[in-house]
XYZ file of C-alpha atoms in Angstrom:
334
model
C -1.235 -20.053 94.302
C -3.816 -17.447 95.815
C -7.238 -17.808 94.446
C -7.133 -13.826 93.330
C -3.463 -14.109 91.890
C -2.209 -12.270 94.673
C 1.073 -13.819 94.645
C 2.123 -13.415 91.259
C 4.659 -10.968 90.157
C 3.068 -7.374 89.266
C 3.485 -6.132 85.355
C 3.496 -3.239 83.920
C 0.434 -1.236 82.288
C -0.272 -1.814 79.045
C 0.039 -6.203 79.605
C 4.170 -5.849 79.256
C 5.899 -8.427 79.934
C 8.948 -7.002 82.097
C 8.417 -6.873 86.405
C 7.926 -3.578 88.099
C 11.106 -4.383 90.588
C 13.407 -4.420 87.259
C 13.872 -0.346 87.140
C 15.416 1.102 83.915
C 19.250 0.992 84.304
C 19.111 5.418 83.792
C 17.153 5.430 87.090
C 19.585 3.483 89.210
C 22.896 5.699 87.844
C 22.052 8.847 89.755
C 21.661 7.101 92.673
C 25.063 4.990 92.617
C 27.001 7.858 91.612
C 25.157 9.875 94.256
C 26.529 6.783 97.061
C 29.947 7.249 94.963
C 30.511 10.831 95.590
C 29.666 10.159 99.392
C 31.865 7.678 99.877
C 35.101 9.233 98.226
C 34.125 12.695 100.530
C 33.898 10.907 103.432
C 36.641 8.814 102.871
C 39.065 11.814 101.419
C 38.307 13.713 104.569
C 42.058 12.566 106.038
C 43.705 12.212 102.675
C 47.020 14.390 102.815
C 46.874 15.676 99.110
C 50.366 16.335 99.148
C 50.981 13.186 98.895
C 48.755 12.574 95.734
C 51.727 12.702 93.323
C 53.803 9.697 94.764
C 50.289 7.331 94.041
C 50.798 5.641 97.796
C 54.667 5.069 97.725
C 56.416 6.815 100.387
C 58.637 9.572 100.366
C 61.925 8.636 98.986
C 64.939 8.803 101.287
C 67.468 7.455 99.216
C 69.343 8.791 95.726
C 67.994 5.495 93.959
C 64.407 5.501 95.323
C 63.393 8.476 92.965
C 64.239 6.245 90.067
C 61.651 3.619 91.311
C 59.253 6.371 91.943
C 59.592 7.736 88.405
C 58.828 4.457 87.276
C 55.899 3.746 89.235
C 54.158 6.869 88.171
C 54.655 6.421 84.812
C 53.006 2.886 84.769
C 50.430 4.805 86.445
C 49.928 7.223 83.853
C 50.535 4.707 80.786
C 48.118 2.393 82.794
C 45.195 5.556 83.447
C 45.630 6.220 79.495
C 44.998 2.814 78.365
C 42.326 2.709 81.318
C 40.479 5.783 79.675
C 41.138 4.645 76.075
C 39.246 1.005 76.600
C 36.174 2.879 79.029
C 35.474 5.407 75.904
C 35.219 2.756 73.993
C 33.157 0.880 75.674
C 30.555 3.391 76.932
C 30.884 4.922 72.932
C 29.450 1.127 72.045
C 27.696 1.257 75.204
C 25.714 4.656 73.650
C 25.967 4.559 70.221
C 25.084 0.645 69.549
C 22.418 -0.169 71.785
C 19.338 -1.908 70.657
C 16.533 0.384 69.421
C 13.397 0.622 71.182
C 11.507 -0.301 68.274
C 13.532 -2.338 66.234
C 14.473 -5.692 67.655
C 16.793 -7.540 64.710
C 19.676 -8.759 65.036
C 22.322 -6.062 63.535
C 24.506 -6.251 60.751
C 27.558 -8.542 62.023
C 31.517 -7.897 60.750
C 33.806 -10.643 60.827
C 37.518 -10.424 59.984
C 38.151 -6.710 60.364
C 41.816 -6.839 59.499
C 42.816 -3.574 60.675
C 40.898 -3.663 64.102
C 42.316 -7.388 64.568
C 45.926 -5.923 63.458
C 45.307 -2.862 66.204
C 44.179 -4.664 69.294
C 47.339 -7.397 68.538
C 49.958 -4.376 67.523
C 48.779 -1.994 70.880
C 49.168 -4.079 73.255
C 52.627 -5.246 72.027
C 53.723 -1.782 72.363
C 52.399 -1.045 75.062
C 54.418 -3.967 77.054
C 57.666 -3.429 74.974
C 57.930 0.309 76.263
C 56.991 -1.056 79.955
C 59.189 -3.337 78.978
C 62.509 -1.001 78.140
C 62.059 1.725 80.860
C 61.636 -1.250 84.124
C 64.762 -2.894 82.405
C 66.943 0.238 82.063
C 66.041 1.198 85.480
C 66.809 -2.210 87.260
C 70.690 -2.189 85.574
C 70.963 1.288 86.624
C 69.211 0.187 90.549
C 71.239 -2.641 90.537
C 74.830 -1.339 89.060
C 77.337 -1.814 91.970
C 80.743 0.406 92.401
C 83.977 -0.628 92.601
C 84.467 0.041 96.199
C 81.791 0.953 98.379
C 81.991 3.239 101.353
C 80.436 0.717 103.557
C 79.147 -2.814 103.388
C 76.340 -3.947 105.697
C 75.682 -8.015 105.130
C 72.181 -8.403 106.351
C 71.676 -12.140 107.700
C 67.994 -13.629 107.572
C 66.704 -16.147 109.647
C 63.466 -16.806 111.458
C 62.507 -14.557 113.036
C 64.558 -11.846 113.039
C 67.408 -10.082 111.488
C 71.229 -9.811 112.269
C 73.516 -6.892 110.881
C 77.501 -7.659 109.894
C 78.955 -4.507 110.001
C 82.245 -4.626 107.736
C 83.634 -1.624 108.721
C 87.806 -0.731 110.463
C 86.202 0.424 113.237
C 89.741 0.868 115.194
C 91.161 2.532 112.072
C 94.190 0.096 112.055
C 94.675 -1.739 108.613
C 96.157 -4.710 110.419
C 93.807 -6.284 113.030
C 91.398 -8.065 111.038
C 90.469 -9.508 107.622
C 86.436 -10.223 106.860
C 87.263 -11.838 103.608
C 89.038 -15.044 105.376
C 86.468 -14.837 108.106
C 84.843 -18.169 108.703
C 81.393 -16.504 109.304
C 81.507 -14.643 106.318
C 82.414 -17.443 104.559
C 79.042 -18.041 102.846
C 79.812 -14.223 100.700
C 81.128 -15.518 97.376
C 84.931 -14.006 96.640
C 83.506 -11.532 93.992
C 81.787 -9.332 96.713
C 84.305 -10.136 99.875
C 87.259 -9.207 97.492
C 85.736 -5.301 97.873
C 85.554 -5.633 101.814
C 87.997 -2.839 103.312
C 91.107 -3.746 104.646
C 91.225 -4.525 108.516
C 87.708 -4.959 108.950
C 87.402 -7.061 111.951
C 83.647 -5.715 112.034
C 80.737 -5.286 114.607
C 77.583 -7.115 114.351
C 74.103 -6.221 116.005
C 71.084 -8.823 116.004
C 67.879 -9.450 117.180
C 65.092 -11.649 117.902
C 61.137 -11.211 117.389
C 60.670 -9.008 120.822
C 63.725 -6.884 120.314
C 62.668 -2.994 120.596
C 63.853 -0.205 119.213
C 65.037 1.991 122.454
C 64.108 5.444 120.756
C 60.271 4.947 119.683
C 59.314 1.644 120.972
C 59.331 -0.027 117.522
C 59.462 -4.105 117.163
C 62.682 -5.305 115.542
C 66.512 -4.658 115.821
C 67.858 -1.406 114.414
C 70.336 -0.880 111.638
C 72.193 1.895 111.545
C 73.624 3.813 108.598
C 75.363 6.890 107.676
C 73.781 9.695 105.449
C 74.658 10.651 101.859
C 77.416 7.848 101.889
C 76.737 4.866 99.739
C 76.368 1.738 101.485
C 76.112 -1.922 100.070
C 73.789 -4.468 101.194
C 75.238 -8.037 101.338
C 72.110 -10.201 101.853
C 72.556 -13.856 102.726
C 70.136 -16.495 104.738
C 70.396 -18.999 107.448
C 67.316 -21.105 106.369
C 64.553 -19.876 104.135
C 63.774 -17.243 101.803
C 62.890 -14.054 103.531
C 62.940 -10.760 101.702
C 64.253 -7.389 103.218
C 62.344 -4.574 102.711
C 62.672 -0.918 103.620
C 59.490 1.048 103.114
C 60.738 4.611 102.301
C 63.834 3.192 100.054
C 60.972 1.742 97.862
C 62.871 -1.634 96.929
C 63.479 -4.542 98.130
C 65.211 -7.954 97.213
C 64.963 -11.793 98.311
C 67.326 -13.409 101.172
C 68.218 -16.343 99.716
C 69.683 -19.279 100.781
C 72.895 -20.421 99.077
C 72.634 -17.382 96.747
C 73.613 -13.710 97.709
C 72.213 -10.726 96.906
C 73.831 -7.462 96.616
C 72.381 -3.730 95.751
C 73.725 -0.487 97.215
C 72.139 3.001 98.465
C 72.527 6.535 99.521
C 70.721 7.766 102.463
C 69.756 10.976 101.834
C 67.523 11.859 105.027
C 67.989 10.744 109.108
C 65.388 9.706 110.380
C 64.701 5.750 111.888
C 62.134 4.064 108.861
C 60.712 1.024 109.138
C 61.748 -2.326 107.437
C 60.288 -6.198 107.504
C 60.071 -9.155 105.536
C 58.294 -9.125 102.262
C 58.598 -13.031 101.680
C 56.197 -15.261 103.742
C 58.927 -17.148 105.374
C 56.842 -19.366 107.696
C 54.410 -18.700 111.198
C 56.177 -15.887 112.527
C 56.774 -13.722 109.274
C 54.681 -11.004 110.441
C 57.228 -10.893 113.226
C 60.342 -10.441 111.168
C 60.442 -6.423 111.660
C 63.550 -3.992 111.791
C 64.108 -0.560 111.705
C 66.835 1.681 109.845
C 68.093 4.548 111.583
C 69.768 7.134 109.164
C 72.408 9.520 111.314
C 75.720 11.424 110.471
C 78.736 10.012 109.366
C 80.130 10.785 112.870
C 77.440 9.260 114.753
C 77.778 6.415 112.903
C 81.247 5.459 113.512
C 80.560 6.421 117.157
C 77.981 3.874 117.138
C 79.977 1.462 115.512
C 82.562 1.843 118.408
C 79.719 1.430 121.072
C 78.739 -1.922 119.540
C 82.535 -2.740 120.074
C 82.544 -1.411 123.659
C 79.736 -4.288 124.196
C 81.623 -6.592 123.114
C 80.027 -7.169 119.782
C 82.929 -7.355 117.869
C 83.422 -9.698 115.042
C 80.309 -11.709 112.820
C 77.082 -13.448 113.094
C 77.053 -16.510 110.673
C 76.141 -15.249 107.732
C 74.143 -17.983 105.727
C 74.284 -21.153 103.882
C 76.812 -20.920 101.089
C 76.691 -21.169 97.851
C 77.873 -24.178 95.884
C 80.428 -24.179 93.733
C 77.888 -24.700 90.251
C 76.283 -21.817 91.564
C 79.086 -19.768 92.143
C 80.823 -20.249 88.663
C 76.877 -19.569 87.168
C 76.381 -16.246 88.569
C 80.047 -15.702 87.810
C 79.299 -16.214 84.211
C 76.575 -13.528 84.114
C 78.004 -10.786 85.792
């Protein structure tokens, strides 16, 4: 220690006991609000705010993605309510229950409020039951499948990249092929092969990690579908779980292996979106990209015939199938 005292900490006048460098908390809120407002101008400078009312999803391209995007803003909103609801109270104790500058005892203490205790238990319950209702009503009606869809893509996962069975007559004759006895196909329990279309010897497409799209340059095979026809998504895997994704249909479900997935959609837009794999599936997952190109119905059954041109007829394995406990389970809950 210095001989003059140099080196102690500085109080304030009058022989108080707090340090100089602690600065009442009032004097230090101007200023951070003062860095907040900078930072959300100068941030918000390239902020489209026509996209403000989606909250960061992307613009929906399907008839089922508006669903999703309904609910999404409304857990928003019910989320920003309960958000403002817990900060007023807070800042309102904050305010109105601070300790007095002059008067430093302890205040009166209540135990066992009953009806604050009954609130703060009863809220919060109702508050997850309506979550609760609305994501379940939405999920049976995302996840309800028709009798007999227009088309049937079965997506095949496998690392690191993504093949594409396309079930489809593509030669328009009945009689030259049948996908539900297809050995390939054979991991697609009967329940979803019974609705394949009849002489459907198929195309397939695949590709690996430095597959390009030819259009834009974009990494990943490209899957093809036709707009404002509903098209079901058969999704099996050949050796982990991987999870297909596609950004603008605002959904996406697990690849499993030895269980199938199945959901259907509506393009409503063309346009080529982009798709990868939601489910860390190993050291290349960040490779596992696609895209989705959305075209007429015409175009699409003219590419279908170009993939058969190549020579691409037929099907890509499909997966690991399921076993027969597993089959007779999900059987049982359908």
């Amino acid at each position: 220690m210095s001989p003059n005292g140099s080196d102690l900490p500085h109080r304030l006048k009058g022989g108080g006991g707090t340090p100089m460098s602690r600065r009442p908390v009032r004097r230090r809120l101007p200023q951070a609000l003062s860095a907040g407002l900078i930072l959300a101008t100068a941030t918000g400078c390239s902020y489209n705010w026509e996209d403000f009312p989606r909250l960061g999803m992307p613009t929906p391209v399907t008839e089922e993605a508006p669903i999703i995007l309904s609910l999404w803003q409304g857990s928003w909103a019910a989320a920003l309510v309960t958000g403002v609801l817990v900060w007023g109270l807070i800042l309102w104790s904050v305010i109105f229950h601070r300790r007095s500058r002059t008067k430093v005892e302890v205040p009166p203490q209540t135990r066992y409020n009953m009806p604050i205790e009954g609130l703060y238990t009863i809220t919060p319950l109702i508050i997850v039951s309506v979550l609760f209702y609305f994501t379940a009503r939405d999920e049976s009606k995302l996840l309800e499948l028709s009798d007999k869809p227009a088309h049937t893509v079965n997506v095949v996962g496998y690392q690191w990249s993504w093949g594409f069975n396309y079930v489809e007559d593509v030669d328009g004759n009945a009689g030259t092929g049948r996908a539900a006895e297809d050995k390939n196909l054979s991991a697609i329990p009967n329940r979803f092969s019974d609705a394949f279309p009849e002489g459907a010897e198929g195309v397939y497409d695949y590709g690996i990690p430095g597959t390009r799209n030819p259009q834009n340059g974009n990494p990943g095979p490209t899957l093809w579908l036709p707009k404002g026809e509903k098209v079901r998504f058969v999704l099996t895997s050949r050796d982990v779980i991987h999870s297909f994704w596609v950004l603008p249909f605002l959904m996406k479900q697990d690849v499993i292996p030895g269980h199938t997935n199945v959901f259907e959609v509506t393009p409503t837009q063309e346009g080529t979106f982009r798709g990868k794999c939601a489910e860390l599936c190993g050291v290349d997952h960040s490779r596992m990209l696609f895209n989705v190109k959305v075209v007429s119905p015409e175009r699409y059954q003219q590419h279908l015939k170009e993939l058969a041109e190549k020579g691409q007829t037929g099907f890509i394995p499909s997966g690991i199938a399921q076993t027969d406990p597993a089959r007779n389970t999900e059987t049982n809950q359908l």
